[in-house]
PDB file of C-alpha atoms in Angstrom:
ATOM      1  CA  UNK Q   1      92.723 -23.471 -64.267  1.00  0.00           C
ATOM      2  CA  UNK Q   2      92.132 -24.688 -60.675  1.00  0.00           C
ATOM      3  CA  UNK Q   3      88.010 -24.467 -61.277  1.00  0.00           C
ATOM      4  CA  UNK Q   4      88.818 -26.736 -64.338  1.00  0.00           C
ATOM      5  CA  UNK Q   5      91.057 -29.275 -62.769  1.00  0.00           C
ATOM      6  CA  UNK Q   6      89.498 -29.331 -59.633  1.00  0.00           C
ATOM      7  CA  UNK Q   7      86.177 -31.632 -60.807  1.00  0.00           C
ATOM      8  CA  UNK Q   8      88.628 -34.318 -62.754  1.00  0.00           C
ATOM      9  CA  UNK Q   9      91.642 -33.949 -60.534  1.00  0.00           C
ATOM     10  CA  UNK Q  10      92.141 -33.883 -56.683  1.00  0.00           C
ATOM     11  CA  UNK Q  11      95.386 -33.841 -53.689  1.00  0.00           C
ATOM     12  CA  UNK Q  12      96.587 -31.867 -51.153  1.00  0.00           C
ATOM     13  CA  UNK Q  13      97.722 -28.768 -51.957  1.00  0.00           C
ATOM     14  CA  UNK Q  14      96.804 -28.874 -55.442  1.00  0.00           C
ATOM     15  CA  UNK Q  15      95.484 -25.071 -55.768  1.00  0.00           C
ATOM     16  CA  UNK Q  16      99.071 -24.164 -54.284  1.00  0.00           C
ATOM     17  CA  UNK Q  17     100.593 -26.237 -56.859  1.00  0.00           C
ATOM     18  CA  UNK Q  18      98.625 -25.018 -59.663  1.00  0.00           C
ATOM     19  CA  UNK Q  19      99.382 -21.189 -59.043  1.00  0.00           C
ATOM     20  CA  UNK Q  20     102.780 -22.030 -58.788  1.00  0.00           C
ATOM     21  CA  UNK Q  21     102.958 -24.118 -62.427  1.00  0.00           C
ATOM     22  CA  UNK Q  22     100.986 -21.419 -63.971  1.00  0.00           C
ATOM     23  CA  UNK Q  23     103.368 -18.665 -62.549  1.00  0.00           C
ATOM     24  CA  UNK Q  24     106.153 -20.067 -64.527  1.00  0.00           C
ATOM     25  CA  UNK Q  25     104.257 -21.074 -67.727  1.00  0.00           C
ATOM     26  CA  UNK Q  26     106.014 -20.034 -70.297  1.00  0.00           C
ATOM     27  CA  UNK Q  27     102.857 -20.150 -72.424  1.00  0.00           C
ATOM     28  CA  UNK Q  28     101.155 -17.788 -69.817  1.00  0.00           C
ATOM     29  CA  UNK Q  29     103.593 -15.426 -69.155  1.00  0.00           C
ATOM     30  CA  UNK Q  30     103.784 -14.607 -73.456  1.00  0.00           C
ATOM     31  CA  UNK Q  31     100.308 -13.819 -73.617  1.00  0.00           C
ATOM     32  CA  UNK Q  32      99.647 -12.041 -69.780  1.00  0.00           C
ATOM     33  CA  UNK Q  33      98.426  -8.239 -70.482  1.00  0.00           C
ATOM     34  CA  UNK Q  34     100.162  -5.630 -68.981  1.00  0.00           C
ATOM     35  CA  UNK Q  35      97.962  -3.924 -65.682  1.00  0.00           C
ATOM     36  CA  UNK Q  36     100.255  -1.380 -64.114  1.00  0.00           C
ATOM     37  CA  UNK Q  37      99.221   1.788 -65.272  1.00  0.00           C
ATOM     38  CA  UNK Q  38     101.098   5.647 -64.793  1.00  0.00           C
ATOM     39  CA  UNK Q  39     100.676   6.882 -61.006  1.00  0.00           C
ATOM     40  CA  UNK Q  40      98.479  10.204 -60.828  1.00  0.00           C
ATOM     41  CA  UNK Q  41      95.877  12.387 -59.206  1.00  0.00           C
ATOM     42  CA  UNK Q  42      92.564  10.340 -57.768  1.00  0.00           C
ATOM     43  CA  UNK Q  43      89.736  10.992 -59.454  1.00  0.00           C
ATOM     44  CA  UNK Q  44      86.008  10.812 -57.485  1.00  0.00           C
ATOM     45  CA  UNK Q  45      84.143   8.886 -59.826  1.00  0.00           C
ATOM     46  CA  UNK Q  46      80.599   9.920 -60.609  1.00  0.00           C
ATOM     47  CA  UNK Q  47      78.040   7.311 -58.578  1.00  0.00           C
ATOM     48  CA  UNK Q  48      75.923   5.493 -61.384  1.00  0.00           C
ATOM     49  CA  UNK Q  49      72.070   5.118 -59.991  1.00  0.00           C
ATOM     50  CA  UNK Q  50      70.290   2.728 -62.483  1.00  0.00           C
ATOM     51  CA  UNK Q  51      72.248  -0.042 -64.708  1.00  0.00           C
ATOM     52  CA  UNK Q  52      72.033   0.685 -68.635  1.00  0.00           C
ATOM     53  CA  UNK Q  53      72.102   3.816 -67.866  1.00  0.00           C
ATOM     54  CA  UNK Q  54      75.934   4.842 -68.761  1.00  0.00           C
ATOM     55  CA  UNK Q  55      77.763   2.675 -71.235  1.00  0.00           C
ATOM     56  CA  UNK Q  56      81.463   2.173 -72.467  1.00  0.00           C
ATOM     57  CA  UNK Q  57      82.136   0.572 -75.944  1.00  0.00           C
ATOM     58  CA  UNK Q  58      84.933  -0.378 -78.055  1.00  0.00           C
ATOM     59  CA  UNK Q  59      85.959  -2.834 -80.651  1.00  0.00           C
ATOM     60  CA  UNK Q  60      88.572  -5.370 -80.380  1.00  0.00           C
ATOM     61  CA  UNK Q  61      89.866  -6.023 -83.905  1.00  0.00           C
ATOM     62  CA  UNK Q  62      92.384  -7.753 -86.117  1.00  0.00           C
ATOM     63  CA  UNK Q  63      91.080 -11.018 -84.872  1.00  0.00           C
ATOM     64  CA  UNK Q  64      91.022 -14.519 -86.681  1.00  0.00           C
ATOM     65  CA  UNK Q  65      88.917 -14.278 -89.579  1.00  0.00           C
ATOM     66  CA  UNK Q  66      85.646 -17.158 -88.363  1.00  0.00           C
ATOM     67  CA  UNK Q  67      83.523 -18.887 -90.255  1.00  0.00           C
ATOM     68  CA  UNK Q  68      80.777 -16.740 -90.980  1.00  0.00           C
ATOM     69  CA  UNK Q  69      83.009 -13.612 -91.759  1.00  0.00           C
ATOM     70  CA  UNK Q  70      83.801 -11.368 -89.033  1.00  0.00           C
ATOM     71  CA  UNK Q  71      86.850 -10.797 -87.472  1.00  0.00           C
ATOM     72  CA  UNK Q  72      86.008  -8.172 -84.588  1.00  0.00           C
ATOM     73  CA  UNK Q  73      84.136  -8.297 -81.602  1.00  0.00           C
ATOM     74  CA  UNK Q  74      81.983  -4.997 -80.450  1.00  0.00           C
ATOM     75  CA  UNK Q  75      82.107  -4.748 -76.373  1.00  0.00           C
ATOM     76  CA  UNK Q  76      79.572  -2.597 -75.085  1.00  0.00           C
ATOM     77  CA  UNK Q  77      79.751  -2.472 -71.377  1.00  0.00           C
ATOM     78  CA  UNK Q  78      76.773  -1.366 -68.582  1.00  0.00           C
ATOM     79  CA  UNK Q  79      79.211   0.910 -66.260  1.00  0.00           C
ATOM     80  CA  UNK Q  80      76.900   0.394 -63.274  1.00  0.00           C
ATOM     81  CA  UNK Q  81      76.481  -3.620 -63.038  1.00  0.00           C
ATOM     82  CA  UNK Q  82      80.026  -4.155 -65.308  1.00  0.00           C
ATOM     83  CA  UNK Q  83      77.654  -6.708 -67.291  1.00  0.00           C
ATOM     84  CA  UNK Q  84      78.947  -7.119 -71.260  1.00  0.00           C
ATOM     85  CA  UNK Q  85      78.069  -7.939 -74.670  1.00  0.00           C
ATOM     86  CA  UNK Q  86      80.547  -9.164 -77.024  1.00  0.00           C
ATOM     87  CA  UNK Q  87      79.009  -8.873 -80.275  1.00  0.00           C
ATOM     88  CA  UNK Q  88      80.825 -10.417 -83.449  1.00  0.00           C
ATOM     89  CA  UNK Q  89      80.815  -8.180 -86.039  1.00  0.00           C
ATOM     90  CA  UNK Q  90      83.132  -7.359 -89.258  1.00  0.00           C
ATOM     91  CA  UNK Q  91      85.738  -4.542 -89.229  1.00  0.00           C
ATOM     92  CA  UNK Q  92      84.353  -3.633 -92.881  1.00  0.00           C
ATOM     93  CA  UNK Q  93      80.837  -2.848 -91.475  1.00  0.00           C
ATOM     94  CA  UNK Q  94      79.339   0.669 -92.285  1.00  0.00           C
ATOM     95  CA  UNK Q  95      78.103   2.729 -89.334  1.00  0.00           C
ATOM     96  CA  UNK Q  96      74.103   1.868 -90.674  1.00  0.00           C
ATOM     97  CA  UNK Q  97      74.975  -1.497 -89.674  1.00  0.00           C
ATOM     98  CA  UNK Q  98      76.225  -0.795 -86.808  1.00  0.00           C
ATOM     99  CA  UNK Q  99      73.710   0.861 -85.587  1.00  0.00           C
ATOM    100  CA  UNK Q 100      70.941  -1.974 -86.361  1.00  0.00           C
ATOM    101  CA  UNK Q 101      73.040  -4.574 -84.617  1.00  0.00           C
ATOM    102  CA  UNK Q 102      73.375  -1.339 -81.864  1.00  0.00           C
ATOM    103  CA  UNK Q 103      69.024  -1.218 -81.802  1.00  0.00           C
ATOM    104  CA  UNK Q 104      68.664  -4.978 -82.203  1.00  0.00           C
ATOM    105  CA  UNK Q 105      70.908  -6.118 -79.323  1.00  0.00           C
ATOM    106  CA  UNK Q 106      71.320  -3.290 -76.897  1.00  0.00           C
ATOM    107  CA  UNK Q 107      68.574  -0.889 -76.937  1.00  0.00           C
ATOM    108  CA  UNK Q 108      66.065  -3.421 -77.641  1.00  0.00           C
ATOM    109  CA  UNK Q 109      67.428  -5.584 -74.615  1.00  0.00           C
ATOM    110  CA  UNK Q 110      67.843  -2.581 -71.841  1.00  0.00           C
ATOM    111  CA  UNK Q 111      66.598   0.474 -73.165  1.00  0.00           C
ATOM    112  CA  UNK Q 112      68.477   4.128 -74.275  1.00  0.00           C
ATOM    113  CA  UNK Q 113      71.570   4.719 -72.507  1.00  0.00           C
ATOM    114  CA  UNK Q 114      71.435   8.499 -71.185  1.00  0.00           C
ATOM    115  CA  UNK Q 115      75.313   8.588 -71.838  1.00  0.00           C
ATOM    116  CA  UNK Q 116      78.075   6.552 -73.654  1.00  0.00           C
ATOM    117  CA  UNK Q 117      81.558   6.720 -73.293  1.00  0.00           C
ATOM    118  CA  UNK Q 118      83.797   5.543 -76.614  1.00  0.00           C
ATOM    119  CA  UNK Q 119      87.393   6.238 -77.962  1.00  0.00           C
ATOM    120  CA  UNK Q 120      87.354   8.632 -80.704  1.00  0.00           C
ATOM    121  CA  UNK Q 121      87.098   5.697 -83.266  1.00  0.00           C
ATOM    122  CA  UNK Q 122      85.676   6.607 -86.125  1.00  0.00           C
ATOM    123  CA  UNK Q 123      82.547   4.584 -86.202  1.00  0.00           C
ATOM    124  CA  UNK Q 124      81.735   6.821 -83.194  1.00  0.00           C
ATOM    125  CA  UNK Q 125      82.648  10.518 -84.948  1.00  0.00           C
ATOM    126  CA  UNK Q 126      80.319   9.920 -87.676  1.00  0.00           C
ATOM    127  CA  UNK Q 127      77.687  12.747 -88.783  1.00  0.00           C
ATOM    128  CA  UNK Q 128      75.254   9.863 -88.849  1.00  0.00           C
ATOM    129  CA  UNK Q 129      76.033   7.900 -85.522  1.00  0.00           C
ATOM    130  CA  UNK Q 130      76.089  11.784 -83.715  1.00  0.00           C
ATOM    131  CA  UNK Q 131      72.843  12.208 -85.772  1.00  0.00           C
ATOM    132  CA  UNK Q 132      71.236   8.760 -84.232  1.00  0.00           C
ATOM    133  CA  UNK Q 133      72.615   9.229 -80.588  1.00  0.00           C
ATOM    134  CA  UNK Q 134      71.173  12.918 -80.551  1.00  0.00           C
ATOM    135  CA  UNK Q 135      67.376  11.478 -81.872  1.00  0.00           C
ATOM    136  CA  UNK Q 136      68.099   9.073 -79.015  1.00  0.00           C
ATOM    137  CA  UNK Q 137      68.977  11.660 -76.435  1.00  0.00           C
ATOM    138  CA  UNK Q 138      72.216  10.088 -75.874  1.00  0.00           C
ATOM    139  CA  UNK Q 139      74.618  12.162 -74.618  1.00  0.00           C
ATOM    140  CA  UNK Q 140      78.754  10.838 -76.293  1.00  0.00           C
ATOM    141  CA  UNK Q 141      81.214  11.153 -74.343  1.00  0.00           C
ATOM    142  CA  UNK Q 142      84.072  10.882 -77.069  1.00  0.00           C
ATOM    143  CA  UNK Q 143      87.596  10.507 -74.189  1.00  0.00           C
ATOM    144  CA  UNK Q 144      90.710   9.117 -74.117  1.00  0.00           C
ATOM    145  CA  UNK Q 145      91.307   9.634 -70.759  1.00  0.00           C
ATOM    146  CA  UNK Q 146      92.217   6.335 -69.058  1.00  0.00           C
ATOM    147  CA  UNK Q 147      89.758   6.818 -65.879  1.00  0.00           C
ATOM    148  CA  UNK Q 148      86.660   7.436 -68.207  1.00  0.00           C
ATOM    149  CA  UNK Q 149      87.024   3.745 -70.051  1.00  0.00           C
ATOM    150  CA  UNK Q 150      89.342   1.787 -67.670  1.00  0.00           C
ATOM    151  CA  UNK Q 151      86.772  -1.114 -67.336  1.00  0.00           C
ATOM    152  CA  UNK Q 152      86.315  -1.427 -70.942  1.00  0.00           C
ATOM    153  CA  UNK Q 153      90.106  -1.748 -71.447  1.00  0.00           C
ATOM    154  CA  UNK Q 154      90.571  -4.378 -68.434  1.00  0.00           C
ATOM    155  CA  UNK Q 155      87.588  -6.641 -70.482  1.00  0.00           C
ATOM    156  CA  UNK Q 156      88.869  -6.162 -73.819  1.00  0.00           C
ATOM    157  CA  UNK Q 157      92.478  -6.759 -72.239  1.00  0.00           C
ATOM    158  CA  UNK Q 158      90.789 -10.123 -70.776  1.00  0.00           C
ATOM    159  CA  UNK Q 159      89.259 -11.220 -73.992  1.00  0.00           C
ATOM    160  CA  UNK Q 160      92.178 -10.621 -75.986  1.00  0.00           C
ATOM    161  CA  UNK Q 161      94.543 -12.304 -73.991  1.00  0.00           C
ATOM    162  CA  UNK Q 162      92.197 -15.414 -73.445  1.00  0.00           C
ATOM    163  CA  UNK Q 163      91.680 -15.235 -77.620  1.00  0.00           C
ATOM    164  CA  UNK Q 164      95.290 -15.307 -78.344  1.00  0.00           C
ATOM    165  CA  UNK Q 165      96.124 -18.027 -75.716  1.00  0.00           C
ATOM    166  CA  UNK Q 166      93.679 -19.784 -77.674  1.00  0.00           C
ATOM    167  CA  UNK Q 167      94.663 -19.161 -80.856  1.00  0.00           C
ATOM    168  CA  UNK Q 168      98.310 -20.373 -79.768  1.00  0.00           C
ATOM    169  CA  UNK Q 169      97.311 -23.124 -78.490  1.00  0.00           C
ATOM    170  CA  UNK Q 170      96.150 -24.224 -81.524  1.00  0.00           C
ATOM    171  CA  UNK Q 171      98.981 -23.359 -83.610  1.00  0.00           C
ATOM    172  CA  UNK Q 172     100.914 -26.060 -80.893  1.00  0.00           C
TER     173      UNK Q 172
END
């Protein structure tokens, strides 16, 4: 908010005062994700050497239906560089389409990933999505373990939260 202000708006101790309104924002507060997660054992993780190389994905749905249909947004996530696409897609979409959008905007843009890590949704447990990743030589890493997708929750988190402050906004 300070970034925003800051080229219209300017006084001493503004950033100060700014943190402090947007601490008690009401508004704020309704829509601020949750970030403290369970205490447990530290895990070494594995040290990533080339970007594109190991990928997270997951899908962010039940979204406001837009204009041209969809109502989900596909995050696919480079683990190395944290660098992600947020591709708009429909919740209704079959795995073959999917996939194209998959070729078209990933694989065409930064290559085969060797590995990609996903929930166990069911666009990813598909015989045919398997079937494509193995042609690939994609290795799936189907977990649910926290660790193994934590960035791709804190970005979806980040979207999500910035979508529905949005969207309340605009119910105001």
């Amino acid at each position: 908010m300070y970034q925003d202000l800051r080229v219209l708006y300017w006084w001493h101790g503004m950033k100060k005062d700014i943190a402090e309104y947007v601490s008690k924002c009401f508004n704020c507060a309704k829509v601020k994700p949750e970030h403290q997660g369970p205490t447990g054992v530290l895990i070494q993780p594995e040290i990533l050497m080339w970007k594109w190389e190991n990928i997270s994905m997951d899908f962010i749905t039940k979204l406001p239906r837009t204009a041209s249909g969809n109502d989900s947004i596909w995050v696919i996530i480079d683990q190395l560089t944290k660098l992600a696409h947020f591709l708009p897609i429909r919740e209704t979409y079959p795995v073959r389409k999917l996939a194209r959008i998959y070729v078209d905007e990933i694989i065409s843009r930064h290559g085969i990933p060797l590995s990609i890590i996903s929930d166990r949704d069911a666009h990813f447990t598909t015989r045919f999505w398997e079937s494509l990743q193995e042609a690939f030589g994609t290795r799936l890493d189907l977990s649910t373990a926290p660790p193994r997708r934590e960035y791709t929750a804190v970005t979806n988190f980040t979207s999500e939260t910035s979508i529905n402050y949005g969207s309340y906004r605009n119910l105001r």
